PDB file of C-alpha atoms in Angstrom:
ATOM      1  CA  MET N   1     -39.181   0.233  -4.331  1.00  0.00           C
ATOM      2  CA  MET N   2     -42.233   2.531  -4.282  1.00  0.00           C
ATOM      3  CA  LYS N   3     -41.099   4.100  -0.997  1.00  0.00           C
ATOM      4  CA  ILE N   4     -37.678   4.893  -2.454  1.00  0.00           C
ATOM      5  CA  ALA N   5     -39.259   6.344  -5.615  1.00  0.00           C
ATOM      6  CA  ASN N   6     -41.588   8.522  -3.535  1.00  0.00           C
ATOM      7  CA  ARG N   7     -38.730   9.776  -1.374  1.00  0.00           C
ATOM      8  CA  LEU N   8     -36.640  10.639  -4.439  1.00  0.00           C
ATOM      9  CA  LYS N   9     -39.592  12.510  -5.974  1.00  0.00           C
ATOM     10  CA  THR N  10     -40.125  14.441  -2.709  1.00  0.00           C
ATOM     11  CA  LEU N  11     -36.426  15.279  -2.580  1.00  0.00           C
ATOM     12  CA  LYS N  12     -36.474  16.372  -6.221  1.00  0.00           C
ATOM     13  CA  ASP N  13     -39.459  18.652  -5.675  1.00  0.00           C
ATOM     14  CA  ARG N  14     -37.755  20.305  -2.694  1.00  0.00           C
ATOM     15  CA  PHE N  15     -35.062  22.036  -4.789  1.00  0.00           C
ATOM     16  CA  SER N  16     -35.497  24.774  -7.369  1.00  0.00           C
ATOM     17  CA  TYR N  17     -33.955  24.505 -10.859  1.00  0.00           C
ATOM     18  CA  LYS N  18     -30.995  26.748  -9.865  1.00  0.00           C
ATOM     19  CA  GLN N  19     -30.359  24.718  -6.722  1.00  0.00           C
ATOM     20  CA  LYS N  20     -30.351  21.490  -8.746  1.00  0.00           C
ATOM     21  CA  ILE N  21     -27.815  22.957 -11.194  1.00  0.00           C
ATOM     22  CA  GLY N  22     -25.685  24.166  -8.268  1.00  0.00           C
ATOM     23  CA  LEU N  23     -25.766  20.714  -6.669  1.00  0.00           C
ATOM     24  CA  ILE N  24     -24.843  19.028  -9.962  1.00  0.00           C
ATOM     25  CA  VAL N  25     -21.913  21.445 -10.466  1.00  0.00           C
ATOM     26  CA  CYS N  26     -20.692  20.877  -6.881  1.00  0.00           C
ATOM     27  CA  ALA N  27     -20.991  17.093  -7.309  1.00  0.00           C
ATOM     28  CA  GLY N  28     -19.082  17.333 -10.599  1.00  0.00           C
ATOM     29  CA  ILE N  29     -16.288  19.340  -8.956  1.00  0.00           C
ATOM     30  CA  LEU N  30     -16.037  16.843  -6.081  1.00  0.00           C
ATOM     31  CA  VAL N  31     -15.966  13.850  -8.439  1.00  0.00           C
ATOM     32  CA  GLY N  32     -13.409  15.580 -10.683  1.00  0.00           C
ATOM     33  CA  LEU N  33     -11.114  16.499  -7.777  1.00  0.00           C
ATOM     34  CA  GLY N  34     -11.480  12.989  -6.348  1.00  0.00           C
ATOM     35  CA  GLY N  35     -10.593  11.476  -9.725  1.00  0.00           C
ATOM     36  CA  LEU N  36      -7.573  13.793 -10.054  1.00  0.00           C
ATOM     37  CA  PHE N  37      -6.437  12.883  -6.548  1.00  0.00           C
ATOM     38  CA  MET N  38      -6.714   9.155  -7.335  1.00  0.00           C
ATOM     39  CA  TYR N  39      -4.818   9.699 -10.622  1.00  0.00           C
ATOM     40  CA  LEU N  40      -2.012  11.610  -8.906  1.00  0.00           C
ATOM     41  CA  LEU N  41      -1.779   8.826  -6.291  1.00  0.00           C
ATOM     42  CA  ARG N  42      -1.752   6.259  -9.141  1.00  0.00           C
ATOM     43  CA  ALA N  43      -4.431   4.339  -7.232  1.00  0.00           C
ATOM     44  CA  HIS N  44      -5.112   1.997 -10.183  1.00  0.00           C
ATOM     45  CA  THR N  45      -1.578   0.540  -9.960  1.00  0.00           C
ATOM     46  CA  TYR N  46      -2.238  -0.894  -6.490  1.00  0.00           C
ATOM     47  CA  ILE N  47      -4.910  -3.311  -7.725  1.00  0.00           C
ATOM     48  CA  ALA N  48      -2.352  -5.686  -9.289  1.00  0.00           C
ATOM     49  CA  ASP N  49       0.686  -7.352  -7.698  1.00  0.00           C
ATOM     50  CA  ASP N  50       3.358  -5.432  -9.637  1.00  0.00           C
ATOM     51  CA  PRO N  51       6.117  -4.421  -7.152  1.00  0.00           C
ATOM     52  CA  SER N  52       6.877  -1.260  -9.151  1.00  0.00           C
ATOM     53  CA  ALA N  53       3.626   0.198  -7.749  1.00  0.00           C
ATOM     54  CA  CYS N  54       5.369   0.438  -4.381  1.00  0.00           C
ATOM     55  CA  VAL N  55       7.827   3.037  -5.697  1.00  0.00           C
ATOM     56  CA  ASN N  56       4.996   5.416  -6.531  1.00  0.00           C
ATOM     57  CA  CYS N  57       6.166   6.882  -3.217  1.00  0.00           C
ATOM     58  CA  HIS N  58       9.832   7.819  -3.653  1.00  0.00           C
ATOM     59  CA  ILE N  59      10.514   6.974  -0.012  1.00  0.00           C
ATOM     60  CA  MET N  60      10.078   3.292  -0.929  1.00  0.00           C
ATOM     61  CA  THR N  61      12.869   3.355  -3.550  1.00  0.00           C
ATOM     62  CA  PRO N  62      15.580   1.848  -1.274  1.00  0.00           C
ATOM     63  CA  TYR N  63      13.205  -0.920  -0.196  1.00  0.00           C
ATOM     64  CA  TYR N  64      12.352  -1.789  -3.809  1.00  0.00           C
ATOM     65  CA  ALA N  65      16.012  -1.679  -4.844  1.00  0.00           C
ATOM     66  CA  THR N  66      17.242  -3.860  -1.985  1.00  0.00           C
ATOM     67  CA  TRP N  67      14.357  -6.330  -2.487  1.00  0.00           C
ATOM     68  CA  SER N  68      15.183  -6.618  -6.209  1.00  0.00           C
ATOM     69  CA  HIS N  69      18.770  -7.614  -5.303  1.00  0.00           C
ATOM     70  CA  SER N  70      17.710 -10.117  -2.629  1.00  0.00           C
ATOM     71  CA  SER N  71      16.893 -13.812  -2.860  1.00  0.00           C
ATOM     72  CA  HIS N  72      13.198 -12.920  -2.471  1.00  0.00           C
ATOM     73  CA  GLY N  73      13.415 -10.676  -5.544  1.00  0.00           C
ATOM     74  CA  ARG N  74      13.467 -13.798  -7.746  1.00  0.00           C
ATOM     75  CA  ASP N  75      10.381 -15.504  -6.331  1.00  0.00           C
ATOM     76  CA  ALA N  76       8.237 -13.129  -4.255  1.00  0.00           C
ATOM     77  CA  THR N  77       6.499  -9.830  -4.892  1.00  0.00           C
ATOM     78  CA  CYS N  78       5.786  -7.194  -2.242  1.00  0.00           C
ATOM     79  CA  ASN N  79       2.221  -8.483  -1.917  1.00  0.00           C
ATOM     80  CA  ASP N  80       3.400 -12.045  -1.304  1.00  0.00           C
ATOM     81  CA  CYS N  81       4.852 -10.858   2.016  1.00  0.00           C
ATOM     82  CA  HIS N  82       2.994  -7.692   2.958  1.00  0.00           C
ATOM     83  CA  VAL N  83      -0.718  -8.517   2.542  1.00  0.00           C
ATOM     84  CA  PRO N  84      -2.852 -11.366   3.945  1.00  0.00           C
ATOM     85  CA  HIS N  85      -3.756 -14.266   1.648  1.00  0.00           C
ATOM     86  CA  SER N  86      -6.657 -15.796   3.541  1.00  0.00           C
ATOM     87  CA  SER N  87      -9.207 -14.311   1.094  1.00  0.00           C
ATOM     88  CA  LEU N  88      -9.567 -11.660  -1.618  1.00  0.00           C
ATOM     89  CA  ALA N  89     -11.595  -9.500   0.767  1.00  0.00           C
ATOM     90  CA  ALA N  90      -8.848  -9.678   3.418  1.00  0.00           C
ATOM     91  CA  LYS N  91      -6.152  -8.934   0.840  1.00  0.00           C
ATOM     92  CA  TYR N  92      -7.771  -5.868  -0.720  1.00  0.00           C
ATOM     93  CA  GLY N  93      -9.251  -4.640   2.559  1.00  0.00           C
ATOM     94  CA  PHE N  94      -5.794  -4.716   4.144  1.00  0.00           C
ATOM     95  CA  LYS N  95      -4.224  -3.058   1.081  1.00  0.00           C
ATOM     96  CA  ALA N  96      -6.828  -0.273   1.178  1.00  0.00           C
ATOM     97  CA  MET N  97      -6.418   0.408   4.898  1.00  0.00           C
ATOM     98  CA  ASP N  98      -2.625   0.224   4.731  1.00  0.00           C
ATOM     99  CA  GLY N  99      -2.559   2.465   1.660  1.00  0.00           C
ATOM    100  CA  LEU N 100      -4.747   5.094   3.310  1.00  0.00           C
ATOM    101  CA  LYS N 101      -2.542   4.996   6.398  1.00  0.00           C
ATOM    102  CA  HIS N 102       0.635   5.398   4.300  1.00  0.00           C
ATOM    103  CA  THR N 103      -0.936   8.260   2.369  1.00  0.00           C
ATOM    104  CA  ALA N 104      -1.851  10.022   5.617  1.00  0.00           C
ATOM    105  CA  TYR N 105       1.701   9.572   6.951  1.00  0.00           C
ATOM    106  CA  PHE N 106       3.337  10.873   3.772  1.00  0.00           C
ATOM    107  CA  VAL N 107       0.959  13.801   3.272  1.00  0.00           C
ATOM    108  CA  THR N 108       1.409  14.945   6.871  1.00  0.00           C
ATOM    109  CA  HIS N 109       5.184  14.185   6.843  1.00  0.00           C
ATOM    110  CA  SER N 110       4.784  12.012   9.925  1.00  0.00           C
ATOM    111  CA  GLU N 111       6.488   8.869   8.610  1.00  0.00           C
ATOM    112  CA  ARG N 112       9.493   7.561  10.522  1.00  0.00           C
ATOM    113  CA  GLN N 113      12.987   8.217   9.216  1.00  0.00           C
ATOM    114  CA  ALA N 114      13.556   4.452   9.096  1.00  0.00           C
ATOM    115  CA  ILE N 115      10.324   2.727   8.109  1.00  0.00           C
ATOM    116  CA  MET N 116       9.263  -0.041  10.487  1.00  0.00           C
ATOM    117  CA  ALA N 117       6.293  -2.377  10.260  1.00  0.00           C
ATOM    118  CA  GLU N 118       3.522  -1.703  12.762  1.00  0.00           C
ATOM    119  CA  ASP N 119       1.979  -4.632  14.639  1.00  0.00           C
ATOM    120  CA  ALA N 120      -0.793  -5.306  12.092  1.00  0.00           C
ATOM    121  CA  SER N 121       1.719  -5.390   9.228  1.00  0.00           C
ATOM    122  CA  ALA N 122       4.277  -7.385  11.204  1.00  0.00           C
ATOM    123  CA  GLU N 123       1.648 -10.021  11.981  1.00  0.00           C
ATOM    124  CA  VAL N 124       0.776 -10.351   8.283  1.00  0.00           C
ATOM    125  CA  ILE N 125       4.461 -10.547   7.304  1.00  0.00           C
ATOM    126  CA  MET N 126       5.201 -13.306   9.813  1.00  0.00           C
ATOM    127  CA  ASP N 127       2.083 -15.242   8.812  1.00  0.00           C
ATOM    128  CA  ASN N 128       3.355 -15.106   5.226  1.00  0.00           C
ATOM    129  CA  CYS N 129       6.863 -16.225   6.229  1.00  0.00           C
ATOM    130  CA  ILE N 130       5.278 -19.288   7.821  1.00  0.00           C
ATOM    131  CA  ARG N 131       2.848 -19.792   4.902  1.00  0.00           C
ATOM    132  CA  CYS N 132       5.651 -19.867   2.305  1.00  0.00           C
ATOM    133  CA  HIS N 133       8.173 -21.807   4.388  1.00  0.00           C
ATOM    134  CA  THR N 134       5.824 -24.259   6.118  1.00  0.00           C
ATOM    135  CA  GLN N 135       7.769 -27.423   5.303  1.00  0.00           C
ATOM    136  CA  LEU N 136      11.103 -25.864   6.242  1.00  0.00           C
ATOM    137  CA  ASN N 137      10.074 -24.328   9.541  1.00  0.00           C
ATOM    138  CA  GLN N 138       7.678 -27.010  10.756  1.00  0.00           C
ATOM    139  CA  GLU N 139       9.153 -30.277   9.536  1.00  0.00           C
ATOM    140  CA  LEU N 140      12.885 -29.665   9.176  1.00  0.00           C
ATOM    141  CA  VAL N 141      13.953 -27.077  11.753  1.00  0.00           C
ATOM    142  CA  LYS N 142      10.665 -26.892  13.691  1.00  0.00           C
ATOM    143  CA  THR N 143      10.826 -23.169  14.412  1.00  0.00           C
ATOM    144  CA  GLY N 144       7.554 -22.114  12.771  1.00  0.00           C
ATOM    145  CA  ARG N 145       5.104 -23.217  15.410  1.00  0.00           C
ATOM    146  CA  ILE N 146       4.581 -19.745  16.848  1.00  0.00           C
ATOM    147  CA  ASP N 147       2.881 -16.677  15.428  1.00  0.00           C
ATOM    148  CA  TYR N 148       3.688 -12.987  15.754  1.00  0.00           C
ATOM    149  CA  MET N 149       1.525 -12.390  18.825  1.00  0.00           C
ATOM    150  CA  MET N 150       3.232 -15.283  20.627  1.00  0.00           C
ATOM    151  CA  ALA N 151       6.589 -13.700  19.776  1.00  0.00           C
ATOM    152  CA  LYS N 152       5.330 -10.370  21.156  1.00  0.00           C
ATOM    153  CA  ARG N 153       4.506 -12.132  24.428  1.00  0.00           C
ATOM    154  CA  GLY N 154       8.055 -13.470  24.606  1.00  0.00           C
ATOM    155  CA  GLU N 155       7.180 -17.056  23.685  1.00  0.00           C
ATOM    156  CA  GLY N 156       9.684 -17.013  20.824  1.00  0.00           C
ATOM    157  CA  VAL N 157      11.096 -14.574  18.293  1.00  0.00           C
ATOM    158  CA  GLU N 158       9.909 -13.125  15.000  1.00  0.00           C
ATOM    159  CA  CYS N 159      11.315 -14.613  11.787  1.00  0.00           C
ATOM    160  CA  TRP N 160      13.274 -11.422  11.085  1.00  0.00           C
ATOM    161  CA  HIS N 161      15.020 -11.626  14.441  1.00  0.00           C
ATOM    162  CA  CYS N 162      17.479 -13.959  12.680  1.00  0.00           C
ATOM    163  CA  HIS N 163      16.670 -13.259   9.011  1.00  0.00           C
ATOM    164  CA  ARG N 164      16.454  -9.452   8.961  1.00  0.00           C
ATOM    165  CA  ASN N 165      18.677  -9.075   5.888  1.00  0.00           C
ATOM    166  CA  VAL N 166      17.000 -11.725   3.734  1.00  0.00           C
ATOM    167  CA  PRO N 167      13.967  -9.968   2.174  1.00  0.00           C
ATOM    168  CA  HIS N 168      15.648  -6.642   1.489  1.00  0.00           C
ATOM    169  CA  GLY N 169      19.202  -7.725   0.827  1.00  0.00           C
ATOM    170  CA  GLY N 170      20.966  -6.121   3.760  1.00  0.00           C
ATOM    171  CA  MET N 171      21.062  -2.494   4.829  1.00  0.00           C
ATOM    172  CA  ASN N 172      17.933  -0.727   3.555  1.00  0.00           C
ATOM    173  CA  SER N 173      19.693   1.875   1.491  1.00  0.00           C
ATOM    174  CA  LEU N 174      20.741   2.414  -2.096  1.00  0.00           C
ATOM    175  CA  MET N 175      24.379   2.251  -0.958  1.00  0.00           C
ATOM    176  CA  SER N 176      23.983  -1.459  -0.225  1.00  0.00           C
ATOM    177  CA  THR N 177      22.818  -2.132  -3.794  1.00  0.00           C
ATOM    178  CA  PRO N 178      25.268  -0.527  -6.255  1.00  0.00           C
ATOM    179  CA  GLY N 179      23.618   0.473  -9.515  1.00  0.00           C
ATOM    180  CA  ALA N 180      20.144   0.131  -8.012  1.00  0.00           C
ATOM    181  CA  GLU N 181      19.098   3.558  -9.289  1.00  0.00           C
ATOM    182  CA  GLY N 182      19.038   2.074 -12.794  1.00  0.00           C
ATOM    183  CA  VAL N 183      16.778  -0.856 -11.876  1.00  0.00           C
ATOM    184  CA  THR N 184      14.235   1.042  -9.818  1.00  0.00           C
ATOM    185  CA  PRO N 185      11.267   1.882 -12.091  1.00  0.00           C
ATOM    186  CA  LEU N 186      10.435   5.323 -10.742  1.00  0.00           C
ATOM    187  CA  PRO N 187       7.077   6.478 -12.118  1.00  0.00           C
ATOM    188  CA  PRO N 188       6.921   9.355 -14.592  1.00  0.00           C
ATOM    189  CA  SER N 189       5.825  12.751 -13.330  1.00  0.00           C
ATOM    190  CA  PRO N 190       2.038  13.232 -13.431  1.00  0.00           C
ATOM    191  CA  VAL N 191       2.568  16.907 -14.391  1.00  0.00           C
ATOM    192  CA  PRO N 192       1.776  17.411 -18.130  1.00  0.00           C
ATOM    193  CA  GLU N 193       4.756  18.464 -20.288  1.00  0.00           C
ATOM    194  CA  TRP N 194       3.159  21.797 -21.250  1.00  0.00           C
ATOM    195  CA  LEU N 195       2.635  22.686 -17.602  1.00  0.00           C
ATOM    196  CA  GLY N 196       6.091  21.474 -16.568  1.00  0.00           C
ATOM    197  CA  GLY N 197       7.633  23.640 -19.301  1.00  0.00           C
ATOM    198  CA  ALA N 198       5.604  26.668 -18.237  1.00  0.00           C
ATOM    199  CA  LEU N 199       6.705  26.223 -14.614  1.00  0.00           C
ATOM    200  CA  SER N 200      10.405  25.775 -15.471  1.00  0.00           C
ATOM    201  CA  ASN N 201      10.423  28.968 -17.605  1.00  0.00           C
ATOM    202  CA  LYS N 202       9.479  31.114 -14.608  1.00  0.00           C
TER     203      LYS N 202
END
């Protein structure tokens, strides 16, 4: 503890009063911009399991709408299928990494026209199919004795090879779910009303 205190004192003595003020202002700007960025991304909504958080990105609207009309819409949330459940650390670590990846894709406009799960996500999804349907696919029809990597090696097929239309109710588009626009809880605009009004008057 004394070493840390001495180092902090040495560091403090190194800067003049003006430099300290400048550093504090810069730190404040960085923290403020970071907070604004997290607010605009609605980062706080991703902590819970509410599926409406997924439509913070408008590109996910058809997936939310088709899920809400599917059999899974009654019993499973997005997180039940799309994140690991082995531990809290695995769940939130995966959510954080996946969220950062999605943000990078959307900000750089490099997402695919038709969204497809990458290998890491596909592995989690298949693990969750097997986790939820263990009795069905291991005792009754005996198809759940492989994992995603075995399917990739050709030792079987992924669950969605046969059940592609189950979790999202068919074709992934709003056309396959009539009236879905009314059930999709699109988030409100983060732009304040006074600013939105000023922009629309120009």
